[in-house]
Amino acid sequence: MNAFSPIIATSSPKHTAFLKSLGATHVLDRNFSPEAILSEITKITVDIPLQYAYDAVSDKTTQCMAYDALASGGGLVSVFPNSEALLADCVREGDGKRVVRPFSSLRLPANHALGLEVYKRMTGWLEDGTIVVNVLFQTKY
């Protein structure tokens, strides 16, 4: 077992094998209701409280579901910079849970030179395989 186990993902069931090949220990159908997903997470984490959640969708439903699934002291990473408003009804003072919202942009002045280099090299990196498009984006949904 690695330091981050179990690793629970929500996805279309057709991606289960791929996600497990990347390290997911459990894949839940993203079409389940939030209550059903939380119930399954609770069963999976009965002996190991959920310490971290990463929400790549970041709408109100997924934000609150991820937050609610966390154990006390757990941390949620949200890709949506304005998720504070989405979580307003979910966050409870004193529960010890943390929310972080990482953000970066190649348009920020400090990243301008890096952005120019990235965009200048992007076509070549795609052509020579340095950067590979995520397999999930290569399939039709």
Coordinates of C-alpha atoms in Angstrom, one line a residue:
M1 CA 0.0 0.0 0.0
N2 CA 1.4 3.4 -0.9
A3 CA 1.1 6.6 1.2
F4 CA -2.0 7.6 -0.8
S5 CA -4.3 4.7 -0.5
P6 CA -7.0 4.1 -1.2
I7 CA -7.1 6.2 -4.3
I8 CA -10.8 6.6 -5.3
A9 CA -11.8 8.1 -8.7
T10 CA -15.1 8.9 -10.1
S11 CA -15.5 8.4 -13.9
S12 CA -17.5 6.8 -16.6
P13 CA -17.2 3.1 -16.1
K14 CA -15.6 2.6 -19.5
H15 CA -12.4 4.2 -18.1
T16 CA -12.1 1.9 -15.0
A17 CA -9.2 -0.2 -16.4
F18 CA -7.3 2.9 -17.5
L19 CA -7.7 4.6 -14.2
K20 CA -6.7 1.5 -12.3
S21 CA -3.6 1.3 -14.5
L22 CA -2.7 4.8 -13.2
G23 CA -3.1 3.7 -9.6
A24 CA -6.7 4.1 -8.7
T25 CA -7.8 1.4 -6.2
H26 CA -11.5 2.1 -6.7
V27 CA -13.5 3.7 -9.5
L28 CA -17.0 4.9 -8.8
D29 CA -19.5 5.7 -11.5
R30 CA -19.7 9.4 -11.9
N31 CA -23.4 9.1 -12.7
F32 CA -24.2 7.8 -9.2
S33 CA -26.0 10.4 -7.0
P34 CA -23.8 12.4 -4.7
E35 CA -25.4 10.5 -1.8
A36 CA -24.5 7.1 -3.4
I37 CA -20.9 8.2 -4.1
L38 CA -20.5 9.4 -0.5
S39 CA -22.0 6.1 0.8
E40 CA -19.5 4.1 -1.3
I41 CA -16.6 6.3 -0.2
T42 CA -17.6 5.8 3.5
K43 CA -17.6 2.0 2.9
I44 CA -14.1 2.1 1.3
T45 CA -12.6 4.4 3.9
V46 CA -14.1 2.8 7.0
D47 CA -10.6 1.9 8.3
I48 CA -8.7 4.7 6.6
P49 CA -10.3 8.2 6.9
L50 CA -10.1 10.2 3.7
Q51 CA -7.4 12.8 4.2
Y52 CA -7.2 14.4 0.7
A53 CA -9.6 15.0 -2.1
Y54 CA -8.8 16.6 -5.5
D55 CA -11.8 17.9 -7.4
A56 CA -11.0 18.4 -11.1
V57 CA -14.7 19.2 -12.0
S58 CA -15.3 21.9 -9.3
D59 CA -19.0 22.5 -9.6
K60 CA -21.1 23.0 -6.4
T61 CA -22.2 19.4 -6.3
T62 CA -18.7 17.9 -6.7
Q63 CA -17.1 20.5 -4.3
C64 CA -19.6 19.8 -1.5
M65 CA -19.4 16.0 -2.1
A66 CA -15.6 16.0 -1.9
Y67 CA -15.6 18.3 1.2
D68 CA -18.2 16.1 2.9
A69 CA -16.2 13.0 2.2
L70 CA -13.1 14.3 4.0
A71 CA -12.2 13.3 7.5
S72 CA -11.7 16.0 10.1
G73 CA -8.4 17.7 9.3
G74 CA -8.5 16.6 5.7
G75 CA -7.7 18.8 2.7
L76 CA -9.6 19.6 -0.5
V77 CA -7.8 20.8 -3.6
S78 CA -10.1 22.6 -6.0
V79 CA -9.1 23.6 -9.5
F80 CA -11.7 26.4 -9.6
P81 CA -10.2 29.6 -8.2
N82 CA -13.6 30.9 -7.1
S83 CA -14.7 27.8 -5.3
E84 CA -15.1 29.6 -2.0
A85 CA -18.6 30.7 -3.2
L86 CA -19.5 27.2 -4.2
L87 CA -18.5 25.8 -0.9
A88 CA -20.2 28.5 1.2
D89 CA -23.1 26.2 2.1
C90 CA -20.8 23.2 2.8
V91 CA -18.0 24.5 5.0
R92 CA -18.6 24.2 8.7
E93 CA -16.4 26.3 11.0
G94 CA -14.3 24.2 13.4
D95 CA -14.3 21.0 11.4
G96 CA -10.6 21.3 10.7
K97 CA -10.9 20.7 7.0
R98 CA -8.8 22.8 4.6
V99 CA -9.4 24.0 1.1
V100 CA -6.7 25.1 -1.3
R101 CA -7.0 26.6 -4.8
P102 CA -3.8 26.4 -6.7
F103 CA -3.6 28.8 -9.6
S104 CA -1.0 29.7 -12.2
S105 CA -1.1 31.4 -15.5
L106 CA 1.5 31.9 -18.2
R107 CA -0.1 35.4 -18.5
L108 CA 1.1 36.5 -15.1
P109 CA 4.1 38.9 -15.5
A110 CA 6.4 36.6 -13.5
N111 CA 5.6 33.8 -15.9
H112 CA 5.7 35.7 -19.2
A113 CA 9.2 34.5 -20.3
L114 CA 8.2 30.9 -19.5
G115 CA 5.0 31.3 -21.4
L116 CA 6.8 32.5 -24.5
E117 CA 9.1 29.5 -24.4
V118 CA 6.3 27.0 -23.8
Y119 CA 4.2 28.4 -26.7
K120 CA 7.3 28.5 -29.0
R121 CA 8.1 24.8 -28.3
M122 CA 4.6 23.4 -28.0
T123 CA 4.1 22.2 -31.6
G124 CA 7.5 20.4 -31.6
W125 CA 6.8 18.8 -28.2
L126 CA 3.5 17.4 -29.5
E127 CA 5.1 16.2 -32.7
D128 CA 8.0 14.4 -31.0
G129 CA 6.0 13.0 -28.1
T130 CA 7.5 15.1 -25.3
I131 CA 3.9 16.0 -24.5
V132 CA 1.2 13.4 -25.1
V133 CA -2.5 14.2 -25.2
N134 CA -4.3 12.6 -22.3
V135 CA -5.8 9.3 -23.6
L136 CA -9.2 10.3 -22.1
F137 CA -9.4 13.3 -24.5
Q138 CA -8.6 11.0 -27.4
T139 CA -11.9 9.1 -27.1
K140 CA -15.4 10.2 -27.7
Y141 CA -17.7 10.5 -24.8

